[in-house]
mmCIF file of C-alpha atoms and ligand atoms in Angstrom:
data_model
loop_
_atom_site.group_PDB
_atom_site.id
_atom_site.type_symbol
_atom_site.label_atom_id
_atom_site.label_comp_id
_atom_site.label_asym_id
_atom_site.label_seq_id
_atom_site.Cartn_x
_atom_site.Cartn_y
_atom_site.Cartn_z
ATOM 1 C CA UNK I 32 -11.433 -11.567 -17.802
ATOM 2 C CA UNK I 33 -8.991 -11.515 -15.142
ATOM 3 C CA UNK I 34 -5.715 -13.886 -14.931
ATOM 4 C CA UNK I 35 -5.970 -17.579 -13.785
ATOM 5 C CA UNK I 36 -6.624 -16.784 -10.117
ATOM 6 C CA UNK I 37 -5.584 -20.267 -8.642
ATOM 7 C CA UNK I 38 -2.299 -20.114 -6.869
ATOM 8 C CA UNK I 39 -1.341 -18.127 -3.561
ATOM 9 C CA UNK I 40 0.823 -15.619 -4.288
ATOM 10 C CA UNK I 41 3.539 -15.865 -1.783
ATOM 11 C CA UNK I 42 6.811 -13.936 -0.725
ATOM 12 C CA UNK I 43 8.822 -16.391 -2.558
ATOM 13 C CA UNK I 44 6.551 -16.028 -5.933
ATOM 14 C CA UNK I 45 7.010 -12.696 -5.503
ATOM 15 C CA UNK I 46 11.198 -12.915 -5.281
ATOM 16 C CA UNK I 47 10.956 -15.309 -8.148
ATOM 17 C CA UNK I 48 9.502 -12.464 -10.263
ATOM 18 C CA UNK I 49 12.534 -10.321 -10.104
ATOM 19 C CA UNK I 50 13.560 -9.799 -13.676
ATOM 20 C CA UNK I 51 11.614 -12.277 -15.236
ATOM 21 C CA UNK I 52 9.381 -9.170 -16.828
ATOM 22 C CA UNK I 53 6.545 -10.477 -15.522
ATOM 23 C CA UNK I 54 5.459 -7.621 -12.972
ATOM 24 C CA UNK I 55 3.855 -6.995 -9.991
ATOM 25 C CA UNK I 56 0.716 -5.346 -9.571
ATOM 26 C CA UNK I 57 -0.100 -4.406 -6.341
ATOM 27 C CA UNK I 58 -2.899 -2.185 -4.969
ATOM 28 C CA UNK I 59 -4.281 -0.758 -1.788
ATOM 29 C CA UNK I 60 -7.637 -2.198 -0.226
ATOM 30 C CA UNK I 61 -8.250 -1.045 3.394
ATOM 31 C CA UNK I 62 -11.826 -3.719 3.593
ATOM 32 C CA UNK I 63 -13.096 -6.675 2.623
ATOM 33 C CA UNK I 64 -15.018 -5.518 -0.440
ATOM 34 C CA UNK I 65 -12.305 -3.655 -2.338
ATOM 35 C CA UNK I 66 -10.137 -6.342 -1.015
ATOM 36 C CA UNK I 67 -11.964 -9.154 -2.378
ATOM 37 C CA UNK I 68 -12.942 -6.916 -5.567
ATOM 38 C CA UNK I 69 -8.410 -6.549 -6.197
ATOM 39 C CA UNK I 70 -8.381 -10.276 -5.427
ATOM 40 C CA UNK I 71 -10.715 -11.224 -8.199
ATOM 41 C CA UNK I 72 -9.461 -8.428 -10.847
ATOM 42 C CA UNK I 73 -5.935 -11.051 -10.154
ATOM 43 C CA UNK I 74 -4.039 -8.241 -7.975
ATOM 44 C CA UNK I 75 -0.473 -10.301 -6.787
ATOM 45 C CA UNK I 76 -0.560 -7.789 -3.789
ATOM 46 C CA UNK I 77 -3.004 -6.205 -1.422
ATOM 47 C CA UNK I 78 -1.503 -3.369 0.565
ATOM 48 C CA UNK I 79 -3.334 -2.091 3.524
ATOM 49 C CA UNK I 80 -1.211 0.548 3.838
ATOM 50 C CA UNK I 81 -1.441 3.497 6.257
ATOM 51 C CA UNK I 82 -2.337 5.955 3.562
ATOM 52 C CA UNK I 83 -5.470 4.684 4.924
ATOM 53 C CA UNK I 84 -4.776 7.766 7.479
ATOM 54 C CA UNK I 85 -5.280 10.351 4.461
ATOM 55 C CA UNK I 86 -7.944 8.484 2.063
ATOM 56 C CA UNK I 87 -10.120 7.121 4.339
ATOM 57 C CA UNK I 88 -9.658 9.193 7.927
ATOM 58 C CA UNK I 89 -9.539 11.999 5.901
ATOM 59 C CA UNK I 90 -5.968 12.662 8.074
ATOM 60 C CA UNK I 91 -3.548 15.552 6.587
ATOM 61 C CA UNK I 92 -1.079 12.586 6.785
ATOM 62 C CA UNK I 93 -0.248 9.407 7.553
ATOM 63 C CA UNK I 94 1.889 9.771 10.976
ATOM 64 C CA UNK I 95 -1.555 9.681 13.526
ATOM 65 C CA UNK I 96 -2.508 6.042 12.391
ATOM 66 C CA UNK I 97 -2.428 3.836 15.371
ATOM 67 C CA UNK I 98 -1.358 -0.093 14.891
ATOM 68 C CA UNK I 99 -4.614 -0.459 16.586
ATOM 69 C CA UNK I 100 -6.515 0.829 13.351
ATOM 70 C CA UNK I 101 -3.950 -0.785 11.021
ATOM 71 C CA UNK I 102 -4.957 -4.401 12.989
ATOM 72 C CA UNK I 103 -8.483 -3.285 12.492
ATOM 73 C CA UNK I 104 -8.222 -2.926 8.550
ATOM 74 C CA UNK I 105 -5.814 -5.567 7.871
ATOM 75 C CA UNK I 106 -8.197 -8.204 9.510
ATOM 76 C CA UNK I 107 -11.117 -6.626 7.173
ATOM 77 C CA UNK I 108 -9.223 -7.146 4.204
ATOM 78 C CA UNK I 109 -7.573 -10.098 4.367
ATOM 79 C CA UNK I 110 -10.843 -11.777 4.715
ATOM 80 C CA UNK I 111 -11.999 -10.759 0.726
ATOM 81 C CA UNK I 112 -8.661 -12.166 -0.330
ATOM 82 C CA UNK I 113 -7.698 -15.511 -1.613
ATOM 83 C CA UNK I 114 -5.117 -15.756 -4.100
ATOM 84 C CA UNK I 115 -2.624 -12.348 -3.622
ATOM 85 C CA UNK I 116 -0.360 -11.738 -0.921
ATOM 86 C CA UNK I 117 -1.753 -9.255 2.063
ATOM 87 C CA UNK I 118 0.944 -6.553 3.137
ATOM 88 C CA UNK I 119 0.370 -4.650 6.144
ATOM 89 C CA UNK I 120 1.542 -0.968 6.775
ATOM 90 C CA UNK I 121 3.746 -0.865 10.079
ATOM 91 C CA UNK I 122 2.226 3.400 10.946
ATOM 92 C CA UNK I 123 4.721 5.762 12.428
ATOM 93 C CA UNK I 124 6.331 4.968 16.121
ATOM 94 C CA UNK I 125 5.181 1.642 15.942
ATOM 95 C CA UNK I 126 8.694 0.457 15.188
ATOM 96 C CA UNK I 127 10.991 3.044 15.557
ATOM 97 C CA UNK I 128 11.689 3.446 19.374
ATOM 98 C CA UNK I 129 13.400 -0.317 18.979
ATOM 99 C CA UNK I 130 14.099 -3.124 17.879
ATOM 100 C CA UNK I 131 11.258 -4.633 20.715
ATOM 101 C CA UNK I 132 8.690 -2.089 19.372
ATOM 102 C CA UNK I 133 9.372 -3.323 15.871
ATOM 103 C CA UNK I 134 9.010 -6.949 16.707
ATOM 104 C CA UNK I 135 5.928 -6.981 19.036
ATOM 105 C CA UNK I 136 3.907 -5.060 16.180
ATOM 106 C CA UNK I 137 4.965 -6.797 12.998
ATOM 107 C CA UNK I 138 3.904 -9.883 15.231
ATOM 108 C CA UNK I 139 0.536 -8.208 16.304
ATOM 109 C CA UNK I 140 0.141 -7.235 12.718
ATOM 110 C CA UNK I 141 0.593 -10.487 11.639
ATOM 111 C CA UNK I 142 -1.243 -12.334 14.221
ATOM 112 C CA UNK I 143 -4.030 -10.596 15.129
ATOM 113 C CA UNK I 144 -4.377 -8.605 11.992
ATOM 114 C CA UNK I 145 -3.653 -11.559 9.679
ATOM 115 C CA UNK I 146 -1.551 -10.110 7.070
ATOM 116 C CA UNK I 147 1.471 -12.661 5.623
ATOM 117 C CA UNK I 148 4.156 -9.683 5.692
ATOM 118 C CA UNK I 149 4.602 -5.989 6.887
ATOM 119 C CA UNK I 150 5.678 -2.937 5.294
ATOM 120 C CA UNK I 151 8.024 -0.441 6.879
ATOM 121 C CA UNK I 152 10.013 2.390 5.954
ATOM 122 C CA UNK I 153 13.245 3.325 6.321
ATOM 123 C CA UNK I 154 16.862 2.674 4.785
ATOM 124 C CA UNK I 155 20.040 2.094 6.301
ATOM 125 C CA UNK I 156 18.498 2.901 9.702
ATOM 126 C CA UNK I 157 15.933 -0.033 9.690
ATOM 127 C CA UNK I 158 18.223 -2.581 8.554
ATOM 128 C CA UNK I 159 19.165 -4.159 11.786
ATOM 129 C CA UNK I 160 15.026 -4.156 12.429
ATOM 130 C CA UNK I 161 14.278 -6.236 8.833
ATOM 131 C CA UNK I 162 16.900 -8.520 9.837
ATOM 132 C CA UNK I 163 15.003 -9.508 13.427
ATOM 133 C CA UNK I 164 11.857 -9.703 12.233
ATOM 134 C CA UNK I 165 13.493 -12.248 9.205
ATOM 135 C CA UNK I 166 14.715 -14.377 11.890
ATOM 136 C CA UNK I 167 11.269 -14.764 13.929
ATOM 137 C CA UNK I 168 9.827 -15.798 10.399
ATOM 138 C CA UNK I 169 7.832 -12.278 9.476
ATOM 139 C CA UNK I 170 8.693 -11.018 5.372
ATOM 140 C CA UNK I 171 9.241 -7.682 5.002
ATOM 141 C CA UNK I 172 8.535 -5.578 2.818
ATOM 142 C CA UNK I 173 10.862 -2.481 2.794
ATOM 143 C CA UNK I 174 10.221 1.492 1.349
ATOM 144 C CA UNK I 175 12.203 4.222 0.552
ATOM 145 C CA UNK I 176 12.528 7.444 -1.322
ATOM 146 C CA UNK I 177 9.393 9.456 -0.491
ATOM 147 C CA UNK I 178 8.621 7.922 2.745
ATOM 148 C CA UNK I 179 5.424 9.636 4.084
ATOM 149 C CA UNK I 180 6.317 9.088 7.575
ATOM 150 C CA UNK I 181 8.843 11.205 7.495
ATOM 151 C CA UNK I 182 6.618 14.245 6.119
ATOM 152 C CA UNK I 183 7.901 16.873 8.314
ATOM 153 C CA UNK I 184 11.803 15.567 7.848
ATOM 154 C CA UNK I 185 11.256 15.849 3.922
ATOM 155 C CA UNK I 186 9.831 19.314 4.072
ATOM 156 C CA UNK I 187 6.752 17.871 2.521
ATOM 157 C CA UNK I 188 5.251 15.105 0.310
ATOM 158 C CA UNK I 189 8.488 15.954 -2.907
ATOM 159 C CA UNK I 190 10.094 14.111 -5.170
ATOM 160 C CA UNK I 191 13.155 12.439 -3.285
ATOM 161 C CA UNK I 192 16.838 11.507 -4.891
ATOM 162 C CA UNK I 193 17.191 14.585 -7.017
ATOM 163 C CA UNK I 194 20.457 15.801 -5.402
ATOM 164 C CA UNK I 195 23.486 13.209 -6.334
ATOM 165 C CA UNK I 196 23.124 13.160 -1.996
ATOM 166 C CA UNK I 197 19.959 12.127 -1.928
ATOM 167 C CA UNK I 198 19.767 9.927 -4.914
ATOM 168 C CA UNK I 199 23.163 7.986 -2.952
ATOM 169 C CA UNK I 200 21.490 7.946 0.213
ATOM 170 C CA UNK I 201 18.275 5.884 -1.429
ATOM 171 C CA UNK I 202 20.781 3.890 -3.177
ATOM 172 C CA UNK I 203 22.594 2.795 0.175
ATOM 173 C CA UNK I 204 19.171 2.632 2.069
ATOM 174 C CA UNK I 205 17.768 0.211 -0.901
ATOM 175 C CA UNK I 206 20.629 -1.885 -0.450
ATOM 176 C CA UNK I 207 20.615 -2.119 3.076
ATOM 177 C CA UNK I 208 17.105 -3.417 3.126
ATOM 178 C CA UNK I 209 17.615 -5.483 0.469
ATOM 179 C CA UNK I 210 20.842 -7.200 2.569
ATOM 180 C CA UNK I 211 18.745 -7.417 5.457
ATOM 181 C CA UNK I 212 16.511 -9.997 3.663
ATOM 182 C CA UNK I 213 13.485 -8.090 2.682
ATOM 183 C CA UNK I 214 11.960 -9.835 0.314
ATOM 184 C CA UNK I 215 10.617 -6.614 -1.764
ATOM 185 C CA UNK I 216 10.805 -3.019 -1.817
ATOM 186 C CA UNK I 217 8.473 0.316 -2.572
ATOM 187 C CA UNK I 218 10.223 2.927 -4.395
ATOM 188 C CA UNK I 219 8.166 6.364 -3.781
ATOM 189 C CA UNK I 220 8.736 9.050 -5.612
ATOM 190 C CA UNK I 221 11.841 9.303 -7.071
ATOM 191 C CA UNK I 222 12.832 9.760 -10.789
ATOM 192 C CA UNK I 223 12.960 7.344 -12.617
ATOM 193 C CA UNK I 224 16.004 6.703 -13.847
ATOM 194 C CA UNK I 225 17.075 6.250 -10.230
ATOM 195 C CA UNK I 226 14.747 3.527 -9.833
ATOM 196 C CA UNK I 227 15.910 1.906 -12.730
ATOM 197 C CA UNK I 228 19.223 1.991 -11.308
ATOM 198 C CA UNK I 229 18.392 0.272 -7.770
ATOM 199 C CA UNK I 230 16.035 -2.122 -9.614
ATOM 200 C CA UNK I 231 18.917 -3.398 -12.038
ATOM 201 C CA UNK I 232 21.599 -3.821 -8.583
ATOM 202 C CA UNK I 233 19.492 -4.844 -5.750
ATOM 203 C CA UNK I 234 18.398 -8.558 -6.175
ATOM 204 C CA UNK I 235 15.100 -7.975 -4.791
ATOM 205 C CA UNK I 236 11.806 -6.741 -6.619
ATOM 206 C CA UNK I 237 11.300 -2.673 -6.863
ATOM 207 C CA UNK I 238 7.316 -1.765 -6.814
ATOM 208 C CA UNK I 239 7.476 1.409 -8.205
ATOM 209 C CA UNK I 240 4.794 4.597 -6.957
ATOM 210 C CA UNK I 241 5.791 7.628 -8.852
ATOM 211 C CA UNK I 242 9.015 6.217 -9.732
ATOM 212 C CA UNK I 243 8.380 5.505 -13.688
ATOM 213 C CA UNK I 244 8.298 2.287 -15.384
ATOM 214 C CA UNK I 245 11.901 0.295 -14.700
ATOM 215 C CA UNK I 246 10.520 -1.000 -11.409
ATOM 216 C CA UNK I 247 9.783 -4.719 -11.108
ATOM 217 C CA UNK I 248 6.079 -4.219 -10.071
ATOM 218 C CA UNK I 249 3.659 -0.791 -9.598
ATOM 219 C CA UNK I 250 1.333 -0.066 -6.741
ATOM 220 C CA UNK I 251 -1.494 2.488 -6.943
ATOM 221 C CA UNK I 252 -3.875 4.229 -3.645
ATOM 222 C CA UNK I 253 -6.856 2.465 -4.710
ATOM 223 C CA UNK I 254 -8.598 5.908 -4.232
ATOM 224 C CA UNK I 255 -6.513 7.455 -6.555
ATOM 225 C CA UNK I 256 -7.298 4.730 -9.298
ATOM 226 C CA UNK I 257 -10.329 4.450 -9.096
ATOM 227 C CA UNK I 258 -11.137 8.329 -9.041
ATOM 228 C CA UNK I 259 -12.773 8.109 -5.701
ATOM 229 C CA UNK I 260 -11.698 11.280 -5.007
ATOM 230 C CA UNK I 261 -12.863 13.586 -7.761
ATOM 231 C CA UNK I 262 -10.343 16.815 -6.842
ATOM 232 C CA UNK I 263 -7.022 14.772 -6.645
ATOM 233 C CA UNK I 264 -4.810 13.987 -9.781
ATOM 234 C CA UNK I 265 -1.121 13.633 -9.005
ATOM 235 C CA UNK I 266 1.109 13.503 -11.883
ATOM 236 C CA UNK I 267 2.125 9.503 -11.347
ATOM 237 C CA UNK I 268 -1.404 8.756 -10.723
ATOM 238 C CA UNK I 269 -3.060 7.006 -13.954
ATOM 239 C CA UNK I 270 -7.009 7.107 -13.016
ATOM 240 C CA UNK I 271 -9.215 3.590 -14.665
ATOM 241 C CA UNK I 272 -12.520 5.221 -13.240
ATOM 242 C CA UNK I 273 -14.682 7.929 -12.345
ATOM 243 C CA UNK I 274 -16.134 6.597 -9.075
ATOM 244 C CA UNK I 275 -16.572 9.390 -7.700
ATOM 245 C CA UNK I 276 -18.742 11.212 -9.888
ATOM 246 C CA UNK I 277 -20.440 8.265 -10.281
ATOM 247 C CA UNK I 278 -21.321 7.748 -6.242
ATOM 248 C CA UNK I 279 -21.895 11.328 -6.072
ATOM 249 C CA UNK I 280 -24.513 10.558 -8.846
ATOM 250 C CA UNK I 281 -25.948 7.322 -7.438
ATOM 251 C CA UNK I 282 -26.555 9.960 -4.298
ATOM 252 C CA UNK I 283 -28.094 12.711 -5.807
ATOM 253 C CA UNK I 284 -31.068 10.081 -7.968
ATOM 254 C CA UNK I 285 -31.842 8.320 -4.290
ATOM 255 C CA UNK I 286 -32.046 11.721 -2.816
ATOM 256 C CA UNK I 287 -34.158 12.657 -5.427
ATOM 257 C CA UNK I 288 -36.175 9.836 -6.104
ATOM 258 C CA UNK I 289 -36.820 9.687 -2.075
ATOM 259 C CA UNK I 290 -37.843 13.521 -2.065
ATOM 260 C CA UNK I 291 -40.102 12.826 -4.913
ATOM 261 C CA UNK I 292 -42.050 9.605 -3.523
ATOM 262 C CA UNK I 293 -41.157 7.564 -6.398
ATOM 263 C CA UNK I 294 -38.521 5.148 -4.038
ATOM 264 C CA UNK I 295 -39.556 3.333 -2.823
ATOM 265 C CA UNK I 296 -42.260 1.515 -5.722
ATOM 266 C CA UNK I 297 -44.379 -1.013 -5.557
ATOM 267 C CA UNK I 298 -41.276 -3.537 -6.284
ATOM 268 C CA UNK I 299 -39.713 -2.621 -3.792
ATOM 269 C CA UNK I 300 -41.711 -3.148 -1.118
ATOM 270 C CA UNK I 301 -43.930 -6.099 0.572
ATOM 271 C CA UNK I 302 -47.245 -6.964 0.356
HETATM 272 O O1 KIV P 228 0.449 3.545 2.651
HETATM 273 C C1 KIV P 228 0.459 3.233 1.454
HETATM 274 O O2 KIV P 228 -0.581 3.090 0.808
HETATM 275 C C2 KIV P 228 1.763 3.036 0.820
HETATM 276 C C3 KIV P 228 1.794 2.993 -0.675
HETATM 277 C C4 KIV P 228 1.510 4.314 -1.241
HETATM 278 C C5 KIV P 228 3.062 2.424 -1.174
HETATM 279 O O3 KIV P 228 2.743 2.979 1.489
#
């Protein structure tokens, strides 16, 4: 059965969980069925997030997704939801040209796409950004360590904060956002005793993805959880289904039973 689902999970539930040990679960839904299916298994977080580029435009990455198509999912999702919070993925150039950019699409994100707070990612250098869209009343939610925007800069989608000079400038860029007012923060890929580490200073909650078990919440690709995708097992990926097999199979008997005459039967059709 899942949890109580009766109160909203809002950004200030969501502060209030820092260190109490109860953690966040948040997954990714990009529609309303998988939405409302997260909502009723008593998901605190819904994240459209732009990995929607990869797992469902079948995109090498996430950097050609267009605010217009992030708009376009958020508003499907949020309508299965009623409890958890709905986070919306700011995609690549949509906020990094300035501070203007940044505004006018957390606000179109918000308003036309209907999510109640916006992911972006960045450190230090989106700090002045998080603090803005604070002001005009939008929650953000911040990212760092493997931030799959910045694919190319990375060298590729690696483990981040390996090198004392990496693991200090994830530190700094955790901080920042946290100081900024986020009100929560992904940690991608890093190891995890570095995410330990910024989960016990900043006073924020840390949703870990592929950054072990210290963090204050996890998030998951619903795709990868759920096996949708039958070839793909990354190493921080736990998978709770087979779906994908299972589709594939659901396929193959209609095809079959079509071919064969025996769909549709008498049952299923009218007199
Ligand atoms: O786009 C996304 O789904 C994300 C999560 C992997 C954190 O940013």
């Amino acid at each position: 059965m899942p949890p109580a689902a009766t109160s909203k999970i809002t950004t200030p539930v969501l502060r209030q969980r820092k260190g109490s040990g109860d953690k966040i679960v948040s997954v990714t839904a990009y529609d309303v069925t998988f939405a409302r299916l997260a909502d009723r298994a008593g998901v605190d977080i819904v994240l459209v997030g732009d990995s929607l580029g990869m797992v469902f435009q079948g995109q090498g990455s996430t950097i050609p997704v267009t605010l217009d198509e992030m708009i376009y999912h958020c508003r499907a999702a949020v309508r299965g939801v009623a409890r958890a919070h709905v986070v919306g993925d700011l995609p690549f150039m949509s906020y990094q040209a300035s501070l203007e950019d940044g505004v006018r699409s957390a606000g179109r994100l918000m308003k036309e796409g209907g999510v109640e707070s916006v992911k972006l990612e960045g450190g230090v250098e989106c700090a002045e950004l998080i603090r803005r869209l604070v002001a005009v009343g939008i929650p953000v939610m911040g990212h760092v360590g493997l931030t799959p925007q910045s694919l190319h800069q990375l060298g590729g989608f690696k483990v981040q904060g390996r090198s004392e000079d990496e693991a200090r400038r994830i530190r700094a860029g955790a901080d920042a956002v946290a100081q900024a007012g986020a009100y929560a923060i992904v940690l991608e890929g890093i190891p995890g005793a570095l995410a330990g580490e910024i989960t016990r200073t900043v006073p924020i909650p840390t949703i870990g993805i592929g950054a072990g078990p210290s963090c204050d919440g996890q998030v998951l690709v619903m795709h990868d959880l759920l096996g949708l995708d039958p070839g793909w097992a990354p190493r921080f990926v736990r998978r709770y289904a087979e779906i994908g097999n299972e589709v594939e199979r659901a396929f193959a008997a209609y095809a079959a039973d079509v071919r064969s005459g025996q769909f549709p039967g008498p049952d299923e059709s009218y007199s």
